[in-house]
Each structure stands twice: as structure tokens, then as C-alpha cells.
CSV table of C-alpha atoms in Angstrom, one decimal:
chain,number,residue,atom,x,y,z
E,1,MET,CA,4.1,-0.9,-2.9
E,2,LYS,CA,0.9,0.6,-4.4
E,3,ILE,CA,0.5,1.3,-8.1
E,4,GLN,CA,-1.7,3.0,-10.4
E,5,GLU,CA,-4.8,1.5,-11.9
E,6,ALA,CA,-3.4,1.5,-15.4
E,7,ASP,CA,-0.2,-0.2,-14.2
E,8,ALA,CA,-2.4,-2.6,-12.4
E,9,LYS,CA,-4.4,-3.3,-15.4
E,10,SER,CA,-1.3,-4.1,-17.3
E,11,LEU,CA,-0.5,-6.9,-14.7
E,12,LEU,CA,-3.8,-8.3,-15.0
E,13,ALA,CA,-3.7,-8.3,-18.9
E,14,ALA,CA,-0.4,-10.0,-18.8
E,15,GLN,CA,-2.2,-12.9,-16.9
E,16,GLY,CA,-4.8,-13.1,-19.6
E,17,LEU,CA,-7.5,-11.4,-17.9
E,18,PRO,CA,-10.2,-9.6,-20.1
E,19,VAL,CA,-9.1,-5.7,-19.4
E,20,PRO,CA,-10.6,-3.2,-21.7
E,21,PRO,CA,-8.2,-0.9,-23.6
E,22,TRP,CA,-6.9,2.2,-22.1
E,23,ALA,CA,-4.5,5.2,-22.4
E,24,VAL,CA,-2.9,7.4,-19.9
E,25,ALA,CA,-2.7,11.0,-20.5
E,26,ARG,CA,-0.9,13.7,-18.6
E,27,THR,CA,-2.5,16.7,-20.3
E,28,ALA,CA,-6.0,17.5,-21.4
E,29,VAL,CA,-4.6,17.6,-25.2
E,30,ASP,CA,-3.3,14.1,-24.7
E,31,ALA,CA,-6.7,13.0,-23.3
E,32,ARG,CA,-8.4,14.5,-26.3
E,33,ALA,CA,-6.3,12.6,-28.7
E,34,ALA,CA,-6.8,9.3,-26.7
E,35,ALA,CA,-10.6,9.7,-26.8
E,36,GLU,CA,-10.3,10.3,-30.5
E,37,ARG,CA,-8.8,7.0,-31.0
E,38,PHE,CA,-11.6,5.1,-28.8
E,39,LEU,CA,-14.5,7.1,-30.1
E,40,ALA,CA,-13.2,6.5,-33.8
E,41,ALA,CA,-13.2,2.7,-32.9
E,42,GLY,CA,-16.7,2.6,-32.1
E,43,ALA,CA,-16.9,3.6,-28.5
E,44,GLY,CA,-20.2,5.6,-27.6
E,45,ARG,CA,-18.5,7.6,-24.9
E,46,VAL,CA,-15.1,7.7,-23.0
E,47,VAL,CA,-14.5,7.3,-19.4
E,48,ILE,CA,-11.7,9.7,-17.8
E,49,LYS,CA,-10.4,8.5,-14.3
E,50,ALA,CA,-8.0,10.2,-12.2
E,51,GLN,CA,-4.8,8.3,-11.3
E,52,VAL,CA,-4.3,8.7,-7.7
E,53,LEU,CA,-3.3,6.0,-5.2
E,54,VAL,CA,-6.5,6.7,-2.8
E,55,GLY,CA,-10.0,5.6,-3.0
E,56,GLY,CA,-13.1,7.5,-3.5
E,57,ARG,CA,-12.2,8.9,-6.8
E,58,GLY,CA,-15.8,8.8,-8.3
E,59,LYS,CA,-17.3,10.5,-5.1
E,60,ALA,CA,-14.6,13.3,-5.3
E,61,GLY,CA,-15.5,14.0,-9.0
E,62,GLY,CA,-12.5,12.2,-10.3
E,63,VAL,CA,-14.3,9.9,-12.8
E,64,ARG,CA,-16.6,11.3,-15.3
E,65,LEU,CA,-17.6,10.4,-19.0
E,66,ALA,CA,-17.3,12.4,-22.1
E,67,GLY,CA,-19.3,11.8,-25.5
E,68,SER,CA,-16.7,13.8,-27.7
E,69,PRO,CA,-13.0,14.7,-28.0
E,70,ALA,CA,-13.6,18.2,-27.1
E,71,GLU,CA,-15.7,17.2,-24.0
E,72,ALA,CA,-13.0,14.6,-23.1
E,73,GLU,CA,-10.3,17.5,-23.2
E,74,GLU,CA,-12.6,19.8,-21.0
E,75,VAL,CA,-13.1,17.0,-18.5
E,76,ALA,CA,-9.6,16.0,-18.3
E,77,GLY,CA,-8.6,19.4,-17.8
E,78,ARG,CA,-10.7,19.9,-14.7
E,79,ILE,CA,-9.6,16.5,-13.4
E,80,LEU,CA,-6.1,17.2,-14.0
E,81,GLY,CA,-6.5,20.5,-11.8
E,82,MET,CA,-8.3,18.9,-8.8
E,83,GLN,CA,-6.8,17.3,-5.6
E,84,ILE,CA,-8.4,14.1,-4.1
E,85,LYS,CA,-7.8,13.5,-0.4
E,86,GLY,CA,-4.8,16.1,-0.7
E,87,ILE,CA,-3.3,14.3,-3.5
E,88,PRO,CA,-2.9,16.5,-6.8
E,89,VAL,CA,-4.1,14.6,-9.9
E,90,ARG,CA,-1.2,14.5,-12.4
E,91,LYS,CA,-2.5,11.9,-15.0
E,92,VAL,CA,-5.7,10.5,-16.1
E,93,LEU,CA,-6.7,7.0,-17.5
E,94,VAL,CA,-8.9,7.4,-20.7
E,95,GLY,CA,-10.7,4.4,-22.0
E,96,PRO,CA,-14.2,3.4,-23.7
E,97,ALA,CA,-17.1,3.7,-21.4
E,98,ALA,CA,-18.7,0.3,-20.8
E,99,VAL,CA,-22.4,-0.4,-20.8
E,100,ILE,CA,-22.8,-2.2,-17.4
E,101,VAL,CA,-25.5,-4.7,-16.9
E,102,LYS,CA,-24.3,-5.8,-13.5
E,103,GLU,CA,-21.3,-5.1,-11.1
E,104,PHE,CA,-19.6,-7.4,-8.9
E,105,TYR,CA,-16.6,-7.3,-6.7
E,106,LEU,CA,-13.5,-9.8,-6.8
E,107,GLY,CA,-10.5,-9.5,-4.9
E,108,ALA,CA,-7.7,-11.7,-3.6
E,109,ILE,CA,-5.4,-11.2,-0.6
E,110,LEU,CA,-2.6,-12.8,1.2
E,111,ASP,CA,-4.2,-14.0,4.6
E,112,ARG,CA,-1.5,-14.6,7.1
E,113,ALA,CA,-3.9,-16.3,9.6
E,114,SER,CA,-4.5,-19.1,7.2
E,115,ARG,CA,-1.3,-18.8,5.4
E,116,ARG,CA,-3.1,-18.9,2.1
E,117,ILE,CA,-4.3,-16.6,-0.7
E,118,VAL,CA,-8.0,-16.0,0.1
E,119,LEU,CA,-10.3,-14.8,-2.8
E,120,MET,CA,-13.4,-12.9,-1.9
E,121,ALA,CA,-16.5,-11.9,-4.1
E,122,SER,CA,-19.5,-10.1,-3.6
E,123,ALA,CA,-22.6,-8.9,-5.7
E,124,GLU,CA,-22.1,-5.5,-4.2
E,125,GLY,CA,-19.6,-4.2,-6.7
E,126,GLY,CA,-18.6,-0.9,-7.7
E,127,VAL,CA,-18.5,0.5,-4.1
E,128,GLU,CA,-15.8,0.4,-1.4
E,129,ILE,CA,-15.6,-3.1,-0.2
E,130,GLU,CA,-14.7,-1.8,3.4
E,131,GLU,CA,-18.2,-0.2,3.5
E,132,VAL,CA,-19.8,-3.5,2.4
E,133,ALA,CA,-17.9,-5.5,5.1
E,134,LYS,CA,-19.2,-3.1,7.9
E,135,ALA,CA,-22.7,-2.8,6.8
E,136,THR,CA,-23.5,-6.3,5.4
E,137,PRO,CA,-20.5,-8.7,6.1
E,138,GLU,CA,-22.4,-11.5,5.0
E,139,ALA,CA,-22.4,-10.3,1.4
E,140,ILE,CA,-18.9,-11.2,1.2
E,141,HIS,CA,-18.1,-14.7,0.3
E,142,ARG,CA,-14.5,-16.2,0.8
E,143,VAL,CA,-12.6,-19.1,-0.5
E,144,ALA,CA,-9.0,-20.1,0.3
E,145,ALA,CA,-6.9,-21.2,-2.5
E,146,HIS,CA,-4.7,-24.4,-2.2
E,147,PRO,CA,-1.2,-23.6,-1.3
E,148,LEU,CA,0.2,-25.8,-4.0
E,149,LEU,CA,-2.5,-26.3,-6.5
E,150,GLY,CA,-4.0,-22.7,-6.3
E,151,LEU,CA,-7.5,-22.0,-6.8
E,152,LEU,CA,-9.4,-24.9,-8.1
E,153,ASP,CA,-12.3,-24.7,-10.4
E,154,TRP,CA,-14.8,-26.0,-8.1
E,155,GLN,CA,-13.9,-23.3,-5.7
E,156,ALA,CA,-14.2,-20.6,-8.3
E,157,ARG,CA,-17.6,-22.0,-9.2
E,158,GLU,CA,-18.8,-21.9,-5.6
E,159,LEU,CA,-18.0,-18.0,-5.5
E,160,ALA,CA,-19.8,-17.4,-8.7
E,161,PHE,CA,-22.9,-19.3,-7.6
E,162,ALA,CA,-22.7,-17.3,-4.2
E,163,VAL,CA,-22.9,-14.1,-6.1
E,164,GLY,CA,-25.5,-14.9,-8.4
E,165,LEU,CA,-23.7,-15.7,-11.5
E,166,ALA,CA,-24.2,-18.8,-13.7
E,167,GLY,CA,-24.8,-20.0,-17.3
E,168,PRO,CA,-22.6,-18.3,-20.0
E,169,HIS,CA,-20.7,-16.2,-17.5
E,170,LEU,CA,-19.8,-18.9,-15.3
E,171,ARG,CA,-16.8,-20.2,-17.3
E,172,ASP,CA,-15.4,-16.7,-17.7
E,173,PHE,CA,-15.6,-16.1,-14.0
E,174,VAL,CA,-13.5,-19.2,-13.1
E,175,ARG,CA,-11.1,-18.2,-15.7
E,176,ILE,CA,-11.0,-14.7,-14.1
E,177,ALA,CA,-10.8,-15.9,-10.6
E,178,ARG,CA,-8.0,-18.2,-11.2
E,179,GLY,CA,-6.1,-15.4,-13.3
E,180,ILE,CA,-6.3,-13.2,-10.2
E,181,VAL,CA,-4.9,-15.8,-7.9
E,182,ALA,CA,-2.2,-16.4,-10.7
E,183,THR,CA,-1.4,-12.6,-10.6
E,184,MET,CA,-1.0,-12.6,-6.9
E,185,ARG,CA,1.7,-15.3,-7.2
E,186,ALA,CA,3.4,-14.1,-10.4
E,187,TYR,CA,4.2,-10.6,-8.8
E,188,ASP,CA,4.3,-11.3,-5.2
E,189,ALA,CA,1.2,-9.1,-4.6
E,190,ASP,CA,-0.2,-8.6,-1.1
E,191,LEU,CA,-3.5,-7.7,-2.8
E,192,VAL,CA,-5.2,-7.8,-6.1
E,193,GLU,CA,-8.6,-6.4,-6.6
E,194,VAL,CA,-11.2,-6.0,-9.4
E,195,ASN,CA,-14.0,-3.5,-8.5
E,196,PRO,CA,-16.1,-3.5,-10.3
E,197,LEU,CA,-15.7,-7.0,-12.2
E,198,ALA,CA,-18.8,-6.1,-14.3
E,199,ILE,CA,-21.0,-7.8,-16.9
E,200,ILE,CA,-21.0,-5.4,-19.9
E,201,ARG,CA,-22.9,-5.2,-23.1
E,202,GLU,CA,-21.4,-4.9,-26.5
E,203,SER,CA,-22.6,-4.6,-30.0
E,204,GLY,CA,-21.4,-6.9,-32.6
E,205,PRO,CA,-22.2,-8.7,-35.9
E,206,GLU,CA,-24.6,-10.9,-34.2
E,207,GLY,CA,-26.2,-8.2,-32.1
E,208,HIS,CA,-25.8,-7.4,-28.5
E,209,VAL,CA,-23.5,-9.7,-26.5
E,210,GLU,CA,-22.7,-9.8,-22.9
E,211,ARG,CA,-19.4,-10.6,-21.1
E,212,LEU,CA,-17.5,-10.4,-18.0
E,213,ALA,CA,-14.7,-7.5,-17.9
E,214,CYS,CA,-12.3,-6.1,-15.4
E,215,LEU,CA,-13.4,-2.5,-15.3
E,216,ASP,CA,-10.9,-1.5,-12.5
E,217,ALA,CA,-7.9,-2.9,-10.8
E,218,LYS,CA,-6.1,-2.5,-7.6
E,219,VAL,CA,-2.6,-4.1,-6.8
E,220,THR,CA,-0.2,-3.8,-4.0
E,221,LEU,CA,3.1,-5.4,-4.3
E,222,ASP,CA,5.3,-6.9,-1.5
E,223,ASP,CA,8.3,-4.2,-1.1
E,224,SER,CA,10.3,-7.3,0.2
E,225,ALA,CA,9.9,-9.1,-2.7
E,226,LEU,CA,10.8,-6.5,-5.4
E,227,PRO,CA,14.5,-7.8,-5.7
E,228,ARG,CA,12.8,-10.9,-7.5
E,229,HIS,CA,10.9,-8.6,-9.7
E,230,PRO,CA,13.3,-5.7,-10.6
E,231,ASP,CA,11.2,-4.8,-13.6
E,232,LEU,CA,8.2,-3.8,-11.3
E,233,GLU,CA,10.3,-1.1,-9.7
E,234,LYS,CA,9.5,1.3,-12.4
E,235,LEU,CA,5.8,1.0,-11.3
E,236,ARG,CA,6.6,2.9,-8.3
E,237,ASP,CA,4.8,6.2,-8.5
E,238,LEU,CA,7.3,8.7,-6.9
E,239,ASP,CA,4.9,11.5,-7.4
E,240,GLU,CA,2.8,10.3,-4.7
E,241,GLU,CA,5.3,8.5,-2.4
E,242,ASP,CA,5.6,9.8,1.0
E,243,PRO,CA,9.0,11.4,1.1
E,244,ALA,CA,9.5,9.6,4.7
E,245,ASP,CA,9.1,6.4,2.9
E,246,ALA,CA,11.3,7.2,0.0
E,247,GLU,CA,14.0,8.2,2.5
E,248,ALA,CA,13.6,5.2,4.6
E,249,ARG,CA,13.8,3.0,1.3
E,250,HIS,CA,17.1,4.9,0.5
E,251,TYR,CA,18.8,4.1,3.7
E,252,ASP,CA,17.4,0.6,3.9
E,253,ILE,CA,15.3,1.1,6.8
E,254,SER,CA,12.1,-0.7,7.6
E,255,PHE,CA,9.6,1.9,8.7
E,256,ILE,CA,6.0,2.0,9.2
E,257,HIS,CA,4.0,5.0,10.5
E,258,LEU,CA,1.4,4.2,13.5
E,259,ASP,CA,-0.8,6.5,15.6
E,260,GLY,CA,1.0,6.9,18.8
E,261,SER,CA,3.3,9.6,20.3
E,262,ILE,CA,6.4,7.7,21.3
E,263,GLY,CA,9.0,7.2,18.4
E,264,CYS,CA,10.9,4.1,18.3
E,265,MET,CA,14.4,3.0,16.9
E,266,VAL,CA,15.3,-0.4,17.0
E,267,ASN,CA,17.6,-2.9,15.4
E,268,GLY,CA,15.8,-6.2,14.4
E,269,ALA,CA,12.1,-6.8,13.6
E,270,GLY,CA,11.6,-9.0,16.6
E,271,LEU,CA,13.1,-6.6,19.0
E,272,ALA,CA,11.2,-3.8,17.4
E,273,MET,CA,7.9,-5.6,18.0
E,274,THR,CA,8.9,-6.3,21.7
E,275,THR,CA,9.8,-2.8,22.2
E,276,MET,CA,6.5,-1.7,20.8
E,277,ASP,CA,4.8,-4.1,23.2
E,278,LEU,CA,6.5,-2.9,26.2
E,279,VAL,CA,5.7,0.7,25.3
E,280,ASN,CA,2.0,-0.2,25.4
E,281,ARG,CA,2.5,-2.1,28.5
E,282,ALA,CA,3.9,0.9,30.2
E,283,GLY,CA,0.8,2.8,29.1
E,284,GLY,CA,2.2,4.6,26.0
E,285,ALA,CA,1.5,4.2,22.3
E,286,PRO,CA,4.3,3.6,19.6
E,287,ALA,CA,4.3,6.3,16.8
E,288,ASN,CA,6.0,4.0,14.4
E,289,PHE,CA,7.7,0.7,13.7
E,290,LEU,CA,11.3,1.3,12.7
E,291,ASP,CA,14.1,-1.2,12.2
E,292,ILE,CA,17.6,0.0,11.4
E,293,GLY,CA,18.7,-3.4,10.5
E,294,GLY,CA,22.0,-5.1,11.2
E,295,GLY,CA,25.5,-3.3,10.9
E,296,ALA,CA,23.9,0.2,10.8
E,297,LYS,CA,26.3,2.9,10.6
E,298,ALA,CA,26.0,6.5,12.0
E,299,ASP,CA,24.3,8.1,8.7
E,300,ARG,CA,21.6,5.5,8.9
E,301,VAL,CA,20.9,6.2,12.5
E,302,SER,CA,20.8,10.0,11.9
E,303,ALA,CA,18.3,9.2,8.9
E,304,ALA,CA,16.1,7.1,11.2
E,305,MET,CA,16.1,10.0,13.7
E,306,ARG,CA,15.0,12.4,11.0
E,307,LEU,CA,12.1,10.0,9.9
E,308,ILE,CA,10.9,9.8,13.6
E,309,LEU,CA,11.0,13.4,14.1
E,310,ALA,CA,9.3,14.4,10.8
E,311,ASP,CA,6.0,13.1,12.4
E,312,PRO,CA,4.6,15.9,14.6
E,313,LYS,CA,2.7,13.5,16.9
E,314,VAL,CA,6.0,12.3,18.5
E,315,ARG,CA,6.6,13.6,21.9
E,316,ALA,CA,9.4,11.1,23.1
E,317,ILE,CA,11.8,8.8,21.5
E,318,LEU,CA,12.9,5.4,22.7
E,319,VAL,CA,16.1,4.0,21.3
E,320,ASN,CA,16.6,0.3,22.0
E,321,ILE,CA,19.7,-1.3,20.3
E,322,PHE,CA,21.1,-4.7,21.0
E,323,GLY,CA,24.5,-4.5,19.3
E,324,GLY,CA,25.9,-7.7,17.5
E,325,ILE,CA,26.8,-6.9,13.9
E,326,THR,CA,25.6,-3.3,14.9
E,327,ARG,CA,28.1,-1.2,16.9
E,328,GLY,CA,26.7,0.6,19.9
E,329,ASP,CA,29.3,3.3,19.6
E,330,GLU,CA,28.1,3.8,16.0
E,331,VAL,CA,24.8,4.3,17.0
E,332,ALA,CA,25.6,6.6,19.6
E,333,ARG,CA,27.5,8.7,17.1
E,334,GLY,CA,24.5,8.9,15.0
E,335,LEU,CA,22.3,9.9,17.8
E,336,ILE,CA,24.5,12.7,18.8
E,337,ASP,CA,24.7,13.9,15.5
E,338,ALA,CA,20.9,13.8,14.7
E,339,ARG,CA,20.2,15.7,17.9
E,340,ALA,CA,22.6,18.2,16.8
E,341,ARG,CA,20.7,18.8,13.7
E,342,GLN,CA,17.2,18.3,15.0
E,343,GLU,CA,14.7,21.3,14.5
E,344,ARG,CA,12.8,20.6,17.6
E,345,GLU,CA,13.4,19.4,21.1
E,346,VAL,CA,12.2,15.8,21.9
E,347,PRO,CA,13.1,13.9,25.1
E,348,MET,CA,15.1,10.7,24.0
E,349,VAL,CA,15.7,7.6,26.1
E,350,VAL,CA,18.3,5.3,24.9
E,351,ARG,CA,19.3,1.7,25.9
E,352,ILE,CA,22.2,0.1,24.1
E,353,VAL,CA,23.7,-3.2,25.1
E,354,GLY,CA,26.0,-5.6,23.3
E,355,THR,CA,29.0,-4.7,21.0
E,356,ASN,CA,31.0,-1.6,22.0
E,357,ALA,CA,28.3,-0.7,24.5
E,358,GLU,CA,30.8,0.8,27.1
E,359,GLU,CA,32.0,3.1,24.4
E,360,ALA,CA,28.4,4.0,23.5
E,361,ALA,CA,27.6,4.7,27.2
E,362,ARG,CA,30.6,7.1,27.5
E,363,LEU,CA,29.7,8.9,24.3
E,364,LEU,CA,26.1,9.2,25.4
E,365,ARG,CA,26.9,10.5,29.1
E,366,GLU,CA,29.2,13.0,27.7
E,367,ALA,CA,26.4,14.5,25.5
E,368,ALA,CA,23.9,14.5,28.3
E,369,PHE,CA,21.6,11.7,27.0
E,370,GLU,CA,19.0,10.1,29.1
E,371,THR,CA,19.7,6.4,29.5
E,372,ALA,CA,18.4,3.1,30.7
E,373,ALA,CA,19.8,-0.2,31.8
E,374,THR,CA,16.8,-2.3,31.0
E,375,LEU,CA,14.3,-2.2,28.3
E,376,ASP,CA,11.3,-1.9,30.8
E,377,GLU,CA,13.0,1.0,32.4
E,378,ALA,CA,13.6,2.6,29.1
E,379,ALA,CA,9.9,2.1,28.1
E,380,ALA,CA,8.7,3.7,31.5
E,381,LYS,CA,11.0,6.7,31.2
E,382,ALA,CA,9.9,7.1,27.6
E,383,VAL,CA,6.1,7.0,28.5
E,384,ALA,CA,6.9,9.4,31.3
E,385,ALA,CA,8.6,11.9,29.2
E,386,ALA,CA,5.8,11.8,26.6
E,387,ARG,CA,3.2,12.5,29.3
E,388,GLN,CA,5.0,15.4,30.7
E,389,ALA,CA,5.3,16.8,26.9
E,390,THR,CA,1.7,16.5,26.3
E,391,GLY,CA,0.3,17.2,29.8
E,392,GLY,CA,-0.8,13.7,30.8
E,393,ALA,CA,-1.3,11.7,27.5
E,394,ALA,CA,1.1,9.3,26.0
């Protein structure tokens, strides 16, 4: 689950990381009021940032500065009326504009290969880290946190030295790096990213001081872990959620879009992966990962079919069900119901074995469905149907 920048900053702040103050505004008038507060508190200017769950906001004009409440209202009005990568901007973040001395990148991911949280840092902050990884991969430095002890101080210092941080900022970097790993663990996150982590200059009673601050934040949460964190569900931005993802969650269906043309409906994650592999081996490409789970009833099967058919790239559908808890006849009834409701004709190949498979076969035969006895046969038929529908490509 992706969450907006403002919500990500709240999670970092809860772990004690240095995050500048902010306010969220849904109207230009609210943005003006927030700007007035920050300017009155001593900020020279305010920054206004579009809150959308895509990258490239700055390049699209979704991040701007304002030096007065009136200008903040004008800028916020323009940003709230724009779209970034097809997503309308419905709210903006308003905060004091920082005087940036130097920008860095700092992020943590869950690395499944090493089974550890891996922290990454780069001296090239403020730009998309994917571009840095492509152009200058040697500019990204990595350390893996200990699975029990977490990120150790010496590891954090090693990262700091690698990106050129030393002296008075070293202790702050260690604290922030450890805090990012703590955020990963506290909320079962897949990704915690601060870009930029910046040295900022502030004026105080003793003159100018410089400190490290988290000027931006990106966090993605593991959906499967949300039952352990029911309070985090309210951070889901329903305005930007794909309707297909919302429907899949409603019916408790595991669903992931892919780039192929063969829609797959399977019960069980392992069987789903095997099905996708066999589709590839038969010369096709799966359009999705879809696991209807155990004990699926006809309504869930019908919903799964709607999800698959909502993808215009789908040219054939492969249904592979191994009936244990799931009853084959329930799946068959769901498929029949879904085909009666579907808005476009897409060839479908069905393989159902296990519980009530005989009754399922009877229902499917009477409804004139294409069936297969083995998974290899089903995959081959689905790929052939997709090729026929697309004039040769699957």
C-alpha cells in the first residue's frame, strides 16, 4: 500500500526522525492559511507540493515555492487544478522552504534475496534514484541490517563516509539511518525512502546553523501485514487507488497486473506461479497474477473474472483450479455467471480437478466451455486462443 508524502512523514516523525513541519490543504484558501502560519513563524518562503502517488512531481510543475500568503494561494490553486501522469491533484502539502546546502538519498528496502533490510545511500540526492542506478550504479552504497540487532552504528557510519558525510553531521546521519530501519520494522514496510535527506541552513540566536533533515518521504506498506496495524488502513488514499485493486481487496483476491495477454485465474499462490510459468513455456505471457484463495464461492469467482476482463490487453483466459476446500462446481457456476455478464467476448480455457470436479465438468460442458484435462494442455490452448485473437502474438 502506497501512502502520501504527508502520511509517510508522520510515520518518520513518530520514530523520532527530523522532519520539518507541514500542513495538508485541499483548497487554495487552506493553503494560504497554512502559508500564513509558517511565514509568521519565521519562514522566508513556503514550499507547496502536489500530493499524488507517482514520481516526477517536480518536473511536472507540482512542486513550487511561494513568498507570500497570496502567492501561496495562487500557486496552490494552479497545482490543485493539474494532473500528474494522469492523476488529478486533490491536495497539497505546505511547509517552510528549506535553505539546502547539500542533498543526499537515503532509503531502505526489504531485500528478499538476502532476507534482510538493506539500506542504500547516495550523494546524488533530490533526483530519481532509479535514474542514478542506471547511469552511475557505483554512486549507490548499500549495507544490510542485522536480522536481530538491526542497523549497527558502524554500518551507518560506513554509509555516511561513503557519501561524504563526516564531522558534526555524522551522529545525526547514524540516528536517521537507524530510524529508517526502525520505521521499516515498526510498520512492516516494504520501502522507506528519504529523498532528499538534506543538510539545511537555519538562522538562530547564535547565527547560522546546519543540520540534517528529512525533506521528503516515501513509504510503502505490506498489505499482508495490515491486520497487525489496523490504524494504518486509514492512510490508504482511496481517491488514487486503482478500482480493480479496491475490488480485489473487497473480495479478498490477490491480484497483480502484468504485461501479457493471457488472464490467469488460479486458487493458491504456488499453483498460480506454476500456471504463469507454464503459460510462458507455451509461448505466451500472463496478464496478471490472480489467486482467488481457498473456499472461493461463485461470487468471488465472478469478481475475479471481472478483474481480468477489465484489462483490455487480455485476449484469452486460463482458469486452473485444484479443488480442496474450493469446490469445483462453485467455481464453474461463478464462471458461467461471469460469462453471461461480460461485456466482451474473450476465449476461455478451464481446468478443474479435485473436489466436485465431475459436477464442474458437467456444468461447463452444458455451458459450452473449452476445457482441458492437464495444465500443459490448458496453457497450450490458452496461448493458441490468444494468438488467434491477436493475429499471431500471445
